[in-house]
Amino acid sequence: MRVIVAKDYEELSKKAANIISSQITLKPNSVLGLATGSTPIGTYRELVRLYNEGNISFKEVVTFNLDEYYGLDSNNQQSYAYYMNQQLFNHIDIKKDNINIPNGMTEDIGLECKNYEKKIRQANGIDIQLLGIGRNGHIGFNEPDVKFEALTHLVELDEDTIKANSRFFASIDDVPKLAISMGIKTIMQSRSIILLASGAEKAKTIHHMILEKITPELPASVLQLHPNVTVILDEEAALLLTEGDLLEMEA
Ligand code: PGA
């Protein structure tokens, strides 16, 4: 794992956007795995800026989002499809047909999950997967569990996740209890991964993810086994990592 400590959220967002932008420059038809939540908002803002300045084009880019709430359609303002349109897709030249997000309104969950995996395979896999991380160590909506769930699947959301995400809803009762998420194997098959974390409330989770035991009880810890992960933190999220830890990561 490469660990980059940025001085603040602004710098973290710029660094993440620069990596994604280089990826698109080197391979204009890149397949991007995208994430939602508060953390990537600055990265998307930077990508839109780079696009507006003529530095990058998304004309040939294909995207796969990590997850979607079950039972919300894309017009629902809390859906991740709506979020992606607001934060990124409405502001760039990506083709609608190249955007993939699990369908939260599917009547056949099994088929939806199977087809999502198939589409990723047909696109020849994900070049670069952007991840946030939950306070409970989830990536996508892969919640702490007794085992790693491999492929795209229906998830029952954790109490902690429902509480954390209730800030986007009128009340906690409105937060869906189920979601469709890429699995751990789906994420691990990405050729490269960027994980972002900002703020002191993520510091303990980040310490475990990077330095402690690999366990499905902290799903992000599995990333220790991936050969090409870049973790970008702000100083607060890196609070529990010592200079020595960071030097060892570089070695
Ligand atoms: P956040 O969510 O960026 O809103 O903290 C991250 C996540 O739950 O994956």
Tab-separated table of C-alpha atoms and ligand atoms in Angstrom:
chain	number	residue	atom	x	y	z
A	1	MET	CA	0.000	0.000	0.000
A	2	ARG	CA	1.176	3.494	-0.775
A	3	VAL	CA	0.029	5.970	1.858
A	4	ILE	CA	-0.087	9.671	0.997
A	5	VAL	CA	-0.861	12.164	3.730
A	6	ALA	CA	-2.310	15.396	2.375
A	7	LYS	CA	-2.424	18.473	4.557
A	8	ASP	CA	-6.194	18.843	4.272
A	9	TYR	CA	-9.319	17.760	2.402
A	10	GLU	CA	-8.652	20.162	-0.492
A	11	GLU	CA	-5.222	18.707	-1.107
A	12	LEU	CA	-6.505	15.140	-0.725
A	13	SER	CA	-9.182	15.821	-3.354
A	14	LYS	CA	-6.681	17.343	-5.782
A	15	LYS	CA	-4.298	14.411	-5.433
A	16	ALA	CA	-7.077	11.874	-6.047
A	17	ALA	CA	-8.376	13.798	-9.074
A	18	ASN	CA	-4.849	14.082	-10.485
A	19	ILE	CA	-4.369	10.313	-10.313
A	20	ILE	CA	-7.709	9.677	-12.033
A	21	SER	CA	-6.988	12.357	-14.607
A	22	SER	CA	-3.587	10.798	-15.416
A	23	GLN	CA	-5.290	7.447	-15.814
A	24	ILE	CA	-7.723	8.948	-18.347
A	25	THR	CA	-4.900	10.755	-20.176
A	26	LEU	CA	-2.923	7.538	-20.507
A	27	LYS	CA	-5.980	5.463	-21.427
A	28	PRO	CA	-8.920	7.547	-22.706
A	29	ASN	CA	-11.257	4.528	-22.611
A	30	SER	CA	-10.468	3.741	-18.973
A	31	VAL	CA	-12.953	1.843	-16.843
A	32	LEU	CA	-13.435	3.734	-13.580
A	33	GLY	CA	-14.991	2.318	-10.427
A	34	LEU	CA	-16.717	5.143	-8.574
A	35	ALA	CA	-17.811	5.750	-5.000
A	36	THR	CA	-20.370	7.953	-3.266
A	37	GLY	CA	-20.562	9.506	0.227
A	38	SER	CA	-19.118	12.816	1.380
A	39	THR	CA	-15.461	12.024	0.877
A	40	PRO	CA	-15.247	11.867	-2.965
A	41	ILE	CA	-17.241	15.085	-3.506
A	42	GLY	CA	-14.070	17.216	-3.659
A	43	THR	CA	-12.459	14.744	-6.071
A	44	TYR	CA	-15.447	14.975	-8.419
A	45	ARG	CA	-15.393	18.776	-8.183
A	46	GLU	CA	-11.716	18.734	-9.193
A	47	LEU	CA	-12.390	16.336	-12.076
A	48	VAL	CA	-15.143	18.658	-13.353
A	49	ARG	CA	-12.681	21.561	-13.146
A	50	LEU	CA	-10.043	19.608	-15.086
A	51	TYR	CA	-12.694	18.750	-17.682
A	52	ASN	CA	-13.851	22.388	-17.967
A	53	GLU	CA	-10.275	23.512	-18.467
A	54	GLY	CA	-9.922	21.073	-21.367
A	55	ASN	CA	-7.427	18.795	-19.636
A	56	ILE	CA	-9.488	15.596	-19.831
A	57	SER	CA	-12.449	14.132	-21.676
A	58	PHE	CA	-14.757	11.372	-20.459
A	59	LYS	CA	-16.086	10.635	-23.970
A	60	GLU	CA	-14.710	7.106	-23.998
A	61	VAL	CA	-14.665	6.489	-20.245
A	62	VAL	CA	-16.837	3.720	-18.776
A	63	THR	CA	-17.892	3.817	-15.110
A	64	PHE	CA	-19.186	1.303	-12.574
A	65	ASN	CA	-20.443	2.531	-9.230
A	66	LEU	CA	-19.863	0.474	-6.125
A	67	ASP	CA	-23.389	0.376	-4.812
A	68	GLU	CA	-26.973	1.612	-4.716
A	69	TYR	CA	-29.716	1.604	-2.099
A	70	TYR	CA	-32.329	-1.044	-2.718
A	71	GLY	CA	-35.771	0.474	-3.340
A	72	LEU	CA	-34.659	3.940	-4.471
A	73	ASP	CA	-35.004	4.929	-8.116
A	74	SER	CA	-32.594	7.239	-9.898
A	75	ASN	CA	-34.939	10.243	-9.507
A	76	ASN	CA	-34.896	9.907	-5.746
A	77	GLN	CA	-32.580	12.591	-4.398
A	78	GLN	CA	-31.048	10.168	-1.895
A	79	SER	CA	-30.185	7.564	-4.523
A	80	TYR	CA	-26.588	7.177	-5.558
A	81	ALA	CA	-27.602	7.500	-9.217
A	82	TYR	CA	-28.953	10.985	-8.402
A	83	TYR	CA	-25.792	11.829	-6.418
A	84	MET	CA	-23.543	10.806	-9.320
A	85	ASN	CA	-25.511	12.939	-11.778
A	86	GLN	CA	-25.330	15.936	-9.442
A	87	GLN	CA	-21.698	15.589	-8.450
A	88	LEU	CA	-20.159	14.450	-11.740
A	89	PHE	CA	-22.065	13.073	-14.698
A	90	ASN	CA	-24.208	16.168	-15.445
A	91	HIS	CA	-21.065	18.284	-15.739
A	92	ILE	CA	-18.878	16.179	-18.049
A	93	ASP	CA	-19.047	14.625	-21.528
A	94	ILE	CA	-19.550	10.994	-20.463
A	95	LYS	CA	-21.963	8.928	-22.587
A	96	LYS	CA	-25.070	7.819	-20.680
A	97	ASP	CA	-24.645	4.291	-22.031
A	98	ASN	CA	-21.206	4.096	-20.437
A	99	ILE	CA	-22.534	4.743	-16.917
A	100	ASN	CA	-23.277	1.681	-14.779
A	101	ILE	CA	-24.910	1.773	-11.344
A	102	PRO	CA	-26.756	-1.180	-9.766
A	103	ASN	CA	-30.497	-0.786	-10.331
A	104	GLY	CA	-32.039	-0.275	-6.901
A	105	MET	CA	-35.514	-0.896	-8.348
A	106	THR	CA	-34.784	-4.291	-9.854
A	107	GLU	CA	-37.409	-6.985	-9.442
A	108	ASP	CA	-34.819	-9.716	-9.753
A	109	ILE	CA	-31.919	-8.998	-7.420
A	110	GLY	CA	-30.033	-12.186	-8.298
A	111	LEU	CA	-30.147	-11.397	-11.994
A	112	GLU	CA	-29.220	-7.741	-11.442
A	113	CYS	CA	-26.139	-8.774	-9.442
A	114	LYS	CA	-25.124	-11.408	-11.976
A	115	ASN	CA	-25.519	-8.972	-14.867
A	116	TYR	CA	-23.500	-6.310	-13.057
A	117	GLU	CA	-20.593	-8.714	-12.701
A	118	LYS	CA	-20.973	-9.734	-16.341
A	119	LYS	CA	-20.891	-6.122	-17.515
A	120	ILE	CA	-17.693	-5.450	-15.544
A	121	ARG	CA	-16.120	-8.525	-17.154
A	122	GLN	CA	-17.285	-7.473	-20.627
A	123	ALA	CA	-15.682	-4.073	-20.061
A	124	ASN	CA	-12.460	-5.994	-19.382
A	125	GLY	CA	-12.426	-5.125	-15.678
A	126	ILE	CA	-11.927	-1.939	-13.706
A	127	ASP	CA	-8.718	0.030	-14.252
A	128	ILE	CA	-8.994	2.213	-11.194
A	129	GLN	CA	-11.449	1.876	-8.331
A	130	LEU	CA	-12.136	4.856	-6.085
A	131	LEU	CA	-13.142	3.972	-2.519
A	132	GLY	CA	-14.241	5.764	0.618
A	133	ILE	CA	-14.322	3.899	3.911
A	134	GLY	CA	-17.028	3.660	6.558
A	135	ARG	CA	-16.200	4.183	10.226
A	136	ASN	CA	-16.903	0.470	10.594
A	137	GLY	CA	-14.372	-0.330	7.870
A	138	HIS	CA	-16.855	-1.032	5.106
A	139	ILE	CA	-15.881	-0.533	1.452
A	140	GLY	CA	-18.771	-0.188	-0.939
A	141	PHE	CA	-21.541	-1.539	1.273
A	142	ASN	CA	-19.529	-4.586	2.352
A	143	GLU	CA	-20.343	-4.419	6.036
A	144	PRO	CA	-18.398	-6.131	8.854
A	145	ASP	CA	-19.219	-9.822	8.701
A	146	VAL	CA	-17.909	-13.253	9.581
A	147	LYS	CA	-16.803	-13.766	5.969
A	148	PHE	CA	-15.924	-11.733	2.896
A	149	GLU	CA	-18.816	-11.662	0.418
A	150	ALA	CA	-17.195	-12.162	-2.988
A	151	LEU	CA	-19.416	-10.800	-5.722
A	152	THR	CA	-22.131	-8.164	-6.242
A	153	HIS	CA	-24.899	-8.962	-3.770
A	154	LEU	CA	-27.781	-7.695	-1.668
A	155	VAL	CA	-26.598	-6.268	1.648
A	156	GLU	CA	-28.357	-5.660	4.907
A	157	LEU	CA	-26.951	-2.349	6.112
A	158	ASP	CA	-25.249	-2.089	9.472
A	159	GLU	CA	-26.814	-0.022	12.285
A	160	ASP	CA	-23.693	2.157	12.229
A	161	THR	CA	-24.009	2.777	8.480
A	162	ILE	CA	-27.710	3.593	8.773
A	163	LYS	CA	-26.899	6.067	11.547
A	164	ALA	CA	-23.981	7.627	9.616
A	165	ASN	CA	-26.007	7.974	6.408
A	166	SER	CA	-29.141	9.288	8.124
A	167	ARG	CA	-27.606	12.775	7.803
A	168	PHE	CA	-28.654	12.732	4.139
A	169	PHE	CA	-32.277	11.745	4.897
A	170	ALA	CA	-35.200	13.559	6.562
A	171	SER	CA	-35.193	10.952	9.340
A	172	ILE	CA	-33.326	7.784	10.239
A	173	ASP	CA	-36.464	5.773	9.421
A	174	ASP	CA	-36.180	6.887	5.793
A	175	VAL	CA	-32.746	5.297	5.324
A	176	PRO	CA	-33.116	2.089	3.284
A	177	LYS	CA	-32.112	-1.029	5.180
A	178	LEU	CA	-30.890	-2.853	2.077
A	179	ALA	CA	-28.492	-2.082	-0.744
A	180	ILE	CA	-26.861	-3.735	-3.737
A	181	SER	CA	-23.068	-3.649	-3.547
A	182	MET	CA	-20.078	-4.922	-5.456
A	183	GLY	CA	-18.439	-7.675	-3.443
A	184	ILE	CA	-14.946	-7.824	-2.010
A	185	LYS	CA	-13.677	-9.969	-4.874
A	186	THR	CA	-15.211	-7.555	-7.394
A	187	ILE	CA	-13.305	-4.706	-5.743
A	188	MET	CA	-10.086	-6.720	-5.360
A	189	GLN	CA	-10.117	-7.560	-9.079
A	190	SER	CA	-9.676	-3.877	-9.951
A	191	ARG	CA	-6.235	-3.274	-11.404
A	192	SER	CA	-5.623	-0.346	-9.064
A	193	ILE	CA	-7.412	1.179	-6.104
A	194	ILE	CA	-7.451	4.644	-4.514
A	195	LEU	CA	-8.959	4.829	-1.039
A	196	LEU	CA	-9.746	8.230	0.468
A	197	ALA	CA	-10.324	9.070	4.110
A	198	SER	CA	-10.760	12.432	5.747
A	199	GLY	CA	-11.285	13.427	9.372
A	200	ALA	CA	-10.334	12.166	12.825
A	201	GLU	CA	-13.373	9.869	13.074
A	202	LYS	CA	-11.718	7.612	10.459
A	203	ALA	CA	-8.267	7.512	12.138
A	204	LYS	CA	-8.796	4.317	14.137
A	205	THR	CA	-10.328	2.500	11.164
A	206	ILE	CA	-7.435	3.584	8.931
A	207	HIS	CA	-4.890	2.349	11.465
A	208	HIS	CA	-6.550	-1.054	11.496
A	209	MET	CA	-6.965	-1.187	7.727
A	210	ILE	CA	-3.274	-0.541	7.111
A	211	LEU	CA	-1.483	-2.137	10.043
A	212	GLU	CA	-3.648	-4.633	11.891
A	213	LYS	CA	-5.059	-8.056	11.103
A	214	ILE	CA	-6.919	-8.842	7.920
A	215	THR	CA	-10.460	-9.730	8.897
A	216	PRO	CA	-13.965	-9.554	7.412
A	217	GLU	CA	-14.884	-7.739	10.622
A	218	LEU	CA	-13.040	-4.762	9.130
A	219	PRO	CA	-13.610	-5.382	5.413
A	220	ALA	CA	-11.141	-2.730	4.162
A	221	SER	CA	-8.282	-4.637	5.838
A	222	VAL	CA	-8.388	-7.056	2.877
A	223	LEU	CA	-6.814	-4.285	0.774
A	224	GLN	CA	-3.478	-5.162	2.413
A	225	LEU	CA	-3.473	-8.080	-0.041
A	226	HIS	CA	-3.999	-5.966	-3.169
A	227	PRO	CA	-0.824	-5.196	-5.142
A	228	ASN	CA	-1.736	-1.646	-6.202
A	229	VAL	CA	-3.517	0.427	-3.561
A	230	THR	CA	-2.961	4.131	-2.932
A	231	VAL	CA	-4.442	5.450	0.311
A	232	ILE	CA	-4.859	9.227	0.426
A	233	LEU	CA	-5.506	10.668	3.876
A	234	ASP	CA	-5.753	14.111	5.333
A	235	GLU	CA	-3.720	14.776	8.460
A	236	GLU	CA	-6.644	14.004	10.766
A	237	ALA	CA	-7.363	10.592	9.265
A	238	ALA	CA	-3.631	9.832	9.521
A	239	LEU	CA	-3.512	10.851	13.195
A	240	LEU	CA	-2.751	7.366	14.553
A	241	LEU	CA	-0.033	6.524	12.009
A	242	THR	CA	3.465	7.292	13.258
A	243	GLU	CA	6.355	8.568	11.125
A	244	GLY	CA	7.824	5.089	11.540
A	245	ASP	CA	4.649	3.436	10.197
A	246	LEU	CA	4.699	5.697	7.157
A	247	LEU	CA	8.383	5.072	6.475
A	248	GLU	CA	7.818	1.324	6.734
A	249	MET	CA	4.992	1.577	4.178
A	250	GLU	CA	7.416	3.247	1.763
A	251	ALA	CA	10.057	0.531	2.155
B	1	PGA	P1	-18.335	9.117	3.783
B	1	PGA	O1	-18.742	7.611	3.572
B	1	PGA	O2	-17.412	9.466	2.659
B	1	PGA	O3	-19.629	9.867	3.700
B	1	PGA	O4	-17.659	9.204	5.119
B	1	PGA	C1	-17.765	6.695	3.279
B	1	PGA	C2	-18.372	5.324	3.197
B	1	PGA	O5	-19.324	5.036	3.940
B	1	PGA	O6	-17.883	4.516	2.384
